[in-house]
Amino acid sequence: MTENHCTGAVNAVKEVWEERIKKHNEELKREKEFQQKLVRIWEERVSLTKLKEKVTREDGRVILKIEKEEWKTLPSSLLKLNQLQEWQLHRTGLLKIPEFIGRFQNLIVLDLSRNTISEIPRGIGLLTKLQELILSYNKIKTVPKELSHCASLEKLELAVNRDICDLPQELGNLLKLTHLDLSMNHFTTIPSAVLNMPALEWLDMGSNRLEQLPDTIERMQSLHTLWLQRNEITCLPETISKMNNLGTLVLSNNKLQDIPVCMEEMVNLRFVNFRDNPLKLEVMLPPSESTDEEEERELFGLQFMHVYIQESRRRAGMCVEQINSSFHLAFSVS
């Protein structure tokens, strides 16, 4: 009886001590969390102070401008600066666009080029006033369809992300987009979304892996400048001649073997470059009167294109004559 009584007393004392230890540990945990919260609040205040120092006003716009400073992430305290109209963060090592980006309803320009951003958050679609989105020189692989909700977007630059190979079909709904840079990525064809952009005037798809242009390229009727240098294009569709507003066409460093005769119909074409293509015909331009003309002619190549087409027609005519002569000769002999 005495032994059982002693055991019960020991257990009771043990329970009391365990309860006290548990409460003590909980108090220590709460104190630690409180201290961490104080540290976070302090850090956010410090960060906010630093961010405020980077805010300037130019041309009536409130701009956050950071260059060559390490900001791998942006603190939530940035939300206190929701009046910002432009972000310019370059070479900061920024890893991601914050999820709360959609709460900056006044943003007109978002320039986060030359960072290490790997994705675009879907919240980007909430920026209905955004006119320019510049994300060149990052590590982005895909583009969210929500970007199509940025109804005011006029300029989109995604150059030198290396791995982007397609765009969502929904981006064809960007009715105000006039400028698109997709150079130095992994595209093998011009996305249908791009062909459907009604206002597009300037397109750079240089240094991709394009092998051919779609027959539907003529749908880009507003396009006046098209950069396609350093691709693997082997031929041009005849529908290219129906791009009535095209004034600049750069096709250097491709695999073109011929220039379509139909391109002679492109009366608005003012600048064209066919340099460094394995063209079948060797064409010599007539001597120029001055060195300046020589340089200008080599730069623009428009005269070269016309001379090439004329020579192509001449040789085609000679070939037809030879065929006709052979036919008549064979007929007369028989």
CSV table of C-alpha atoms in Angstrom, one decimal:
chain,number,residue,atom,x,y,z
A,1,MET,CA,0.0,0.0,0.0
A,2,THR,CA,2.8,2.3,1.0
A,3,GLU,CA,4.7,1.5,-2.2
A,4,ASN,CA,1.7,2.3,-4.4
A,5,HIS,CA,1.2,5.5,-2.5
A,6,CYS,CA,4.9,6.5,-3.2
A,7,THR,CA,4.6,5.6,-6.9
A,8,GLY,CA,1.4,7.8,-7.2
A,9,ALA,CA,3.1,10.7,-5.5
A,10,VAL,CA,6.1,10.5,-7.8
A,11,ASN,CA,3.9,10.4,-10.9
A,12,ALA,CA,2.0,13.4,-9.7
A,13,VAL,CA,5.2,15.4,-9.2
A,14,LYS,CA,6.4,14.2,-12.6
A,15,GLU,CA,3.2,15.4,-14.2
A,16,VAL,CA,3.5,18.8,-12.5
A,17,TRP,CA,7.1,19.2,-13.7
A,18,GLU,CA,6.2,18.1,-17.2
A,19,GLU,CA,3.4,20.6,-17.3
A,20,ARG,CA,5.7,23.4,-16.0
A,21,ILE,CA,8.3,22.5,-18.6
A,22,LYS,CA,5.7,22.5,-21.4
A,23,LYS,CA,4.4,25.9,-20.4
A,24,HIS,CA,8.0,27.2,-20.1
A,25,ASN,CA,8.8,25.9,-23.6
A,26,GLU,CA,5.6,27.5,-25.0
A,27,GLU,CA,6.5,30.8,-23.4
A,28,LEU,CA,10.0,30.6,-24.9
A,29,LYS,CA,8.5,29.8,-28.3
A,30,ARG,CA,6.1,32.7,-28.0
A,31,GLU,CA,8.9,35.0,-27.0
A,32,LYS,CA,11.1,33.8,-29.9
A,33,GLU,CA,8.3,34.3,-32.4
A,34,PHE,CA,7.7,37.8,-30.9
A,35,GLN,CA,11.4,38.6,-31.2
A,36,GLN,CA,11.4,37.3,-34.8
A,37,LYS,CA,8.3,39.5,-35.6
A,38,LEU,CA,10.1,42.5,-34.2
A,39,VAL,CA,13.1,41.7,-36.3
A,40,ARG,CA,10.9,41.4,-39.4
A,41,ILE,CA,9.2,44.6,-38.7
A,42,TRP,CA,12.5,46.3,-38.2
A,43,GLU,CA,13.9,44.8,-41.4
A,44,GLU,CA,10.8,45.9,-43.3
A,45,ARG,CA,11.1,49.4,-42.0
A,46,VAL,CA,14.8,49.5,-42.9
A,47,SER,CA,14.0,48.1,-46.4
A,48,LEU,CA,11.1,50.5,-46.9
A,49,THR,CA,13.4,53.4,-45.9
A,50,LYS,CA,16.0,52.2,-48.5
A,51,LEU,CA,13.3,51.8,-51.1
A,52,LYS,CA,12.0,55.3,-50.5
A,53,GLU,CA,15.4,56.7,-51.2
A,54,LYS,CA,15.3,55.0,-54.6
A,55,VAL,CA,12.0,56.8,-55.6
A,56,THR,CA,12.3,59.7,-58.0
A,57,ARG,CA,10.0,61.8,-60.1
A,58,GLU,CA,10.6,62.2,-63.8
A,59,ASP,CA,8.2,63.7,-66.3
A,60,GLY,CA,5.4,63.7,-63.8
A,61,ARG,CA,5.9,59.9,-63.0
A,62,VAL,CA,6.7,58.3,-59.7
A,63,ILE,CA,9.6,55.9,-60.4
A,64,LEU,CA,11.4,53.3,-58.4
A,65,LYS,CA,14.9,53.1,-59.8
A,66,ILE,CA,17.5,50.6,-58.6
A,67,GLU,CA,20.7,49.7,-60.5
A,68,LYS,CA,23.5,47.3,-59.6
A,69,GLU,CA,22.4,46.7,-56.0
A,70,GLU,CA,21.5,43.3,-54.6
A,71,TRP,CA,17.7,42.9,-54.1
A,72,LYS,CA,17.0,39.2,-54.7
A,73,THR,CA,13.5,39.6,-53.3
A,74,LEU,CA,11.3,42.6,-52.8
A,75,PRO,CA,9.8,43.1,-49.3
A,76,SER,CA,6.0,43.3,-48.7
A,77,SER,CA,6.6,46.8,-47.2
A,78,LEU,CA,6.9,47.9,-50.9
A,79,LEU,CA,3.1,47.8,-50.9
A,80,LYS,CA,3.2,51.1,-49.0
A,81,LEU,CA,4.6,52.6,-52.2
A,82,ASN,CA,1.6,51.5,-54.3
A,83,GLN,CA,1.5,55.0,-56.0
A,84,LEU,CA,4.5,54.0,-58.1
A,85,GLN,CA,4.0,54.3,-61.8
A,86,GLU,CA,7.2,52.8,-63.0
A,87,TRP,CA,9.8,50.2,-61.8
A,88,GLN,CA,13.3,50.2,-63.2
A,89,LEU,CA,15.3,47.4,-61.5
A,90,HIS,CA,18.4,46.4,-63.4
A,91,ARG,CA,21.2,44.1,-62.4
A,92,THR,CA,19.9,43.5,-58.9
A,93,GLY,CA,19.9,39.7,-58.9
A,94,LEU,CA,16.1,39.7,-58.5
A,95,LEU,CA,14.9,36.1,-58.5
A,96,LYS,CA,11.2,36.6,-58.8
A,97,ILE,CA,8.5,39.2,-59.5
A,98,PRO,CA,6.5,39.5,-56.2
A,99,GLU,CA,3.1,37.8,-56.1
A,100,PHE,CA,1.6,41.1,-54.9
A,101,ILE,CA,2.6,42.8,-58.2
A,102,GLY,CA,-1.1,43.0,-59.2
A,103,ARG,CA,-1.8,45.4,-56.4
A,104,PHE,CA,0.3,48.1,-58.1
A,105,GLN,CA,-2.7,49.3,-60.2
A,106,ASN,CA,-0.9,52.6,-61.2
A,107,LEU,CA,2.0,50.9,-62.9
A,108,ILE,CA,2.6,52.1,-66.5
A,109,VAL,CA,6.1,50.7,-67.0
A,110,LEU,CA,7.6,47.6,-65.5
A,111,ASP,CA,11.3,47.2,-66.5
A,112,LEU,CA,13.0,44.3,-64.7
A,113,SER,CA,15.6,43.5,-67.4
A,114,ARG,CA,19.0,42.0,-66.6
A,115,ASN,CA,18.0,40.0,-63.5
A,116,THR,CA,17.5,36.3,-62.8
A,117,ILE,CA,13.7,36.1,-62.9
A,118,SER,CA,12.5,32.6,-63.8
A,119,GLU,CA,8.8,33.1,-64.2
A,120,ILE,CA,6.0,35.7,-64.6
A,121,PRO,CA,3.3,35.6,-62.0
A,122,ARG,CA,-0.3,35.3,-63.1
A,123,GLY,CA,-1.1,38.4,-61.1
A,124,ILE,CA,0.6,40.4,-63.9
A,125,GLY,CA,-2.8,40.3,-65.6
A,126,LEU,CA,-4.2,42.7,-63.0
A,127,LEU,CA,-2.1,45.6,-64.3
A,128,THR,CA,-4.6,47.0,-66.7
A,129,LYS,CA,-2.8,50.4,-67.0
A,130,LEU,CA,0.6,48.8,-67.9
A,131,GLN,CA,2.0,50.0,-71.2
A,132,GLU,CA,5.5,48.6,-71.2
A,133,LEU,CA,6.7,45.3,-69.8
A,134,ILE,CA,10.5,44.7,-70.3
A,135,LEU,CA,11.9,41.4,-69.0
A,136,SER,CA,14.8,40.9,-71.4
A,137,TYR,CA,18.0,39.2,-70.1
A,138,ASN,CA,16.3,36.9,-67.5
A,139,LYS,CA,15.7,33.2,-67.2
A,140,ILE,CA,12.0,33.0,-68.1
A,141,LYS,CA,10.8,29.9,-69.8
A,142,THR,CA,7.0,30.4,-70.2
A,143,VAL,CA,4.6,33.3,-70.4
A,144,PRO,CA,1.2,33.1,-68.6
A,145,LYS,CA,-2.0,33.6,-70.6
A,146,GLU,CA,-3.1,36.1,-67.9
A,147,LEU,CA,-0.7,38.6,-69.6
A,148,SER,CA,-3.4,39.0,-72.2
A,149,HIS,CA,-5.5,40.9,-69.7
A,150,CYS,CA,-3.0,43.8,-69.7
A,151,ALA,CA,-5.2,45.7,-72.2
A,152,SER,CA,-3.1,48.8,-72.3
A,153,LEU,CA,0.2,47.0,-73.2
A,154,GLU,CA,2.0,48.6,-76.1
A,155,LYS,CA,5.6,47.3,-75.7
A,156,LEU,CA,6.7,43.8,-74.6
A,157,GLU,CA,10.3,42.7,-74.5
A,158,LEU,CA,11.4,39.2,-73.7
A,159,ALA,CA,14.7,39.1,-75.5
A,160,VAL,CA,17.6,36.9,-74.3
A,161,ASN,CA,15.7,34.6,-72.0
A,162,ARG,CA,17.0,31.7,-74.2
A,163,ASP,CA,14.3,29.1,-73.5
A,164,ILE,CA,11.0,30.7,-74.4
A,165,CYS,CA,9.6,28.6,-77.3
A,166,ASP,CA,6.0,29.6,-77.6
A,167,LEU,CA,3.4,32.2,-76.5
A,168,PRO,CA,-0.2,31.6,-75.3
A,169,GLN,CA,-2.8,32.0,-78.0
A,170,GLU,CA,-4.6,34.5,-75.7
A,171,LEU,CA,-1.8,37.1,-76.3
A,172,GLY,CA,-3.4,37.7,-79.7
A,173,ASN,CA,-5.9,39.8,-77.7
A,174,LEU,CA,-3.3,42.5,-76.9
A,175,LEU,CA,-5.0,45.0,-79.2
A,176,LYS,CA,-2.6,47.9,-78.5
A,177,LEU,CA,0.7,46.0,-78.7
A,178,THR,CA,2.9,47.7,-81.3
A,179,HIS,CA,6.4,46.6,-80.2
A,180,LEU,CA,7.5,43.0,-79.5
A,181,ASP,CA,11.0,41.7,-79.0
A,182,LEU,CA,11.4,37.9,-78.8
A,183,SER,CA,15.0,37.7,-80.0
A,184,MET,CA,17.5,35.2,-78.7
A,185,ASN,CA,15.1,32.6,-77.5
A,186,HIS,CA,14.0,29.1,-78.7
A,187,PHE,CA,11.2,29.7,-81.2
A,188,THR,CA,11.0,27.4,-84.2
A,189,THR,CA,8.1,29.3,-85.8
A,190,ILE,CA,6.3,32.6,-85.4
A,191,PRO,CA,3.6,32.0,-82.8
A,192,SER,CA,0.0,32.3,-84.0
A,193,ALA,CA,-0.6,34.7,-81.2
A,194,VAL,CA,1.9,37.1,-82.8
A,195,LEU,CA,0.2,36.7,-86.2
A,196,ASN,CA,-3.1,37.7,-84.6
A,197,MET,CA,-1.9,41.0,-82.9
A,198,PRO,CA,-3.7,43.6,-85.0
A,199,ALA,CA,-1.6,46.7,-84.0
A,200,LEU,CA,1.9,45.1,-84.1
A,201,GLU,CA,4.3,47.4,-86.0
A,202,TRP,CA,7.8,46.2,-84.9
A,203,LEU,CA,8.8,42.6,-84.4
A,204,ASP,CA,12.3,41.2,-83.6
A,205,MET,CA,12.6,37.4,-83.8
A,206,GLY,CA,16.3,37.3,-84.6
A,207,SER,CA,18.6,34.6,-83.2
A,208,ASN,CA,16.0,32.0,-82.8
A,209,ARG,CA,15.5,28.7,-84.6
A,210,LEU,CA,13.0,29.6,-87.3
A,211,GLU,CA,13.2,27.3,-90.3
A,212,GLN,CA,10.4,28.9,-92.3
A,213,LEU,CA,7.8,31.6,-92.2
A,214,PRO,CA,4.1,30.8,-92.2
A,215,ASP,CA,2.0,31.4,-95.3
A,216,THR,CA,-0.3,33.4,-93.0
A,217,ILE,CA,2.4,36.0,-92.3
A,218,GLU,CA,0.4,38.5,-94.4
A,219,ARG,CA,-2.0,38.8,-91.5
A,220,MET,CA,0.4,41.2,-89.9
A,221,GLN,CA,-0.8,44.1,-92.0
A,222,SER,CA,0.3,46.8,-89.5
A,223,LEU,CA,3.9,45.5,-89.4
A,224,HIS,CA,6.5,47.9,-90.7
A,225,THR,CA,9.7,46.4,-89.2
A,226,LEU,CA,10.7,42.7,-89.1
A,227,TRP,CA,14.0,41.5,-87.8
A,228,LEU,CA,14.7,37.8,-88.6
A,229,GLN,CA,18.5,37.7,-88.6
A,230,ARG,CA,20.5,34.6,-87.4
A,231,ASN,CA,17.8,32.0,-88.0
A,232,GLU,CA,17.6,28.9,-90.2
A,233,ILE,CA,15.1,30.1,-92.8
A,234,THR,CA,15.5,28.3,-96.1
A,235,CYS,CA,12.7,30.0,-98.2
A,236,LEU,CA,10.2,32.9,-98.0
A,237,PRO,CA,6.5,32.4,-98.7
A,238,GLU,CA,5.0,34.4,-101.6
A,239,THR,CA,2.5,35.9,-99.2
A,240,ILE,CA,5.2,38.0,-97.8
A,241,SER,CA,4.6,40.4,-100.8
A,242,LYS,CA,1.2,41.1,-99.4
A,243,MET,CA,2.6,42.8,-96.2
A,244,ASN,CA,1.7,46.2,-97.6
A,245,ASN,CA,3.2,48.3,-94.8
A,246,LEU,CA,6.5,46.4,-94.4
A,247,GLY,CA,9.4,48.9,-94.8
A,248,THR,CA,12.3,47.1,-93.0
A,249,LEU,CA,13.1,43.5,-93.5
A,250,VAL,CA,16.4,41.9,-92.1
A,251,LEU,CA,17.2,38.4,-93.2
A,252,SER,CA,20.9,38.3,-92.8
A,253,ASN,CA,22.6,35.0,-91.6
A,254,ASN,CA,19.9,32.6,-92.7
A,255,LYS,CA,19.9,29.7,-95.2
A,256,LEU,CA,18.0,31.4,-98.0
A,257,GLN,CA,18.9,30.1,-101.5
A,258,ASP,CA,16.6,32.4,-103.5
A,259,ILE,CA,14.8,35.7,-103.3
A,260,PRO,CA,11.1,35.4,-104.4
A,261,VAL,CA,10.3,37.4,-107.5
A,262,CYS,CA,7.1,38.6,-105.9
A,263,MET,CA,9.1,40.7,-103.5
A,264,GLU,CA,9.5,43.2,-106.3
A,265,GLU,CA,5.9,44.1,-105.7
A,266,MET,CA,6.7,45.4,-102.2
A,267,VAL,CA,6.7,49.1,-103.0
A,268,ASN,CA,7.0,50.3,-99.4
A,269,LEU,CA,10.1,48.2,-98.7
A,270,ARG,CA,13.0,50.7,-97.9
A,271,PHE,CA,15.5,48.6,-96.0
A,272,VAL,CA,16.3,44.9,-96.7
A,273,ASN,CA,19.3,42.8,-95.8
A,274,PHE,CA,20.1,39.5,-97.4
A,275,ARG,CA,23.8,39.3,-96.4
A,276,ASP,CA,25.4,36.0,-95.4
A,277,ASN,CA,22.8,33.7,-97.1
A,278,PRO,CA,23.8,30.9,-99.5
A,279,LEU,CA,22.0,32.5,-102.5
A,280,LYS,CA,22.1,30.5,-105.7
A,281,LEU,CA,23.0,33.5,-108.0
A,282,GLU,CA,26.0,35.6,-107.8
A,283,VAL,CA,25.0,39.2,-108.5
A,284,MET,CA,27.3,42.1,-109.1
A,285,LEU,CA,25.9,45.6,-108.6
A,286,PRO,CA,26.9,48.3,-111.0
A,287,PRO,CA,29.7,50.6,-109.8
A,288,SER,CA,28.6,53.5,-107.6
A,289,GLU,CA,29.6,57.1,-108.0
A,290,SER,CA,30.7,57.6,-104.5
A,291,THR,CA,31.9,55.7,-101.4
A,292,ASP,CA,28.9,56.8,-99.4
A,293,GLU,CA,26.6,55.3,-102.0
A,294,GLU,CA,28.6,52.1,-101.8
A,295,GLU,CA,28.2,51.8,-98.0
A,296,GLU,CA,24.5,52.8,-98.2
A,297,ARG,CA,23.9,50.2,-100.9
A,298,GLU,CA,25.6,47.4,-98.9
A,299,LEU,CA,23.7,48.4,-95.8
A,300,PHE,CA,20.2,48.5,-97.3
A,301,GLY,CA,20.5,45.9,-100.1
A,302,LEU,CA,17.4,47.1,-101.8
A,303,GLN,CA,19.1,47.6,-105.1
A,304,PHE,CA,20.8,44.2,-104.7
A,305,MET,CA,17.3,42.6,-104.3
A,306,HIS,CA,16.0,44.2,-107.5
A,307,VAL,CA,19.1,43.3,-109.5
A,308,TYR,CA,19.0,39.7,-108.1
A,309,ILE,CA,15.3,39.3,-109.2
A,310,GLN,CA,16.1,40.8,-112.6
A,311,GLU,CA,19.0,38.3,-113.1
A,312,SER,CA,16.8,35.5,-111.9
A,313,ARG,CA,14.1,36.4,-114.4
A,314,ARG,CA,16.7,36.7,-117.2
A,315,ARG,CA,18.2,33.3,-116.4
A,316,ALA,CA,14.7,31.8,-116.2
A,317,GLY,CA,13.9,33.3,-119.6
A,318,MET,CA,17.2,31.8,-121.1
A,319,CYS,CA,16.3,28.4,-119.7
A,320,VAL,CA,12.8,28.6,-121.3
A,321,GLU,CA,14.4,29.5,-124.6
A,322,GLN,CA,16.8,26.6,-124.4
A,323,ILE,CA,13.9,24.2,-123.7
A,324,ASN,CA,11.9,25.6,-126.6
A,325,SER,CA,15.0,25.4,-128.9
A,326,SER,CA,15.6,21.8,-127.9
A,327,PHE,CA,11.9,21.0,-128.4
A,328,HIS,CA,11.8,22.5,-131.9
A,329,LEU,CA,15.1,20.8,-132.8
A,330,ALA,CA,13.8,17.4,-131.7
A,331,PHE,CA,10.5,18.0,-133.6
A,332,SER,CA,12.3,19.0,-136.9
A,333,VAL,CA,14.6,16.0,-136.7
A,334,SER,CA,11.8,13.6,-136.2
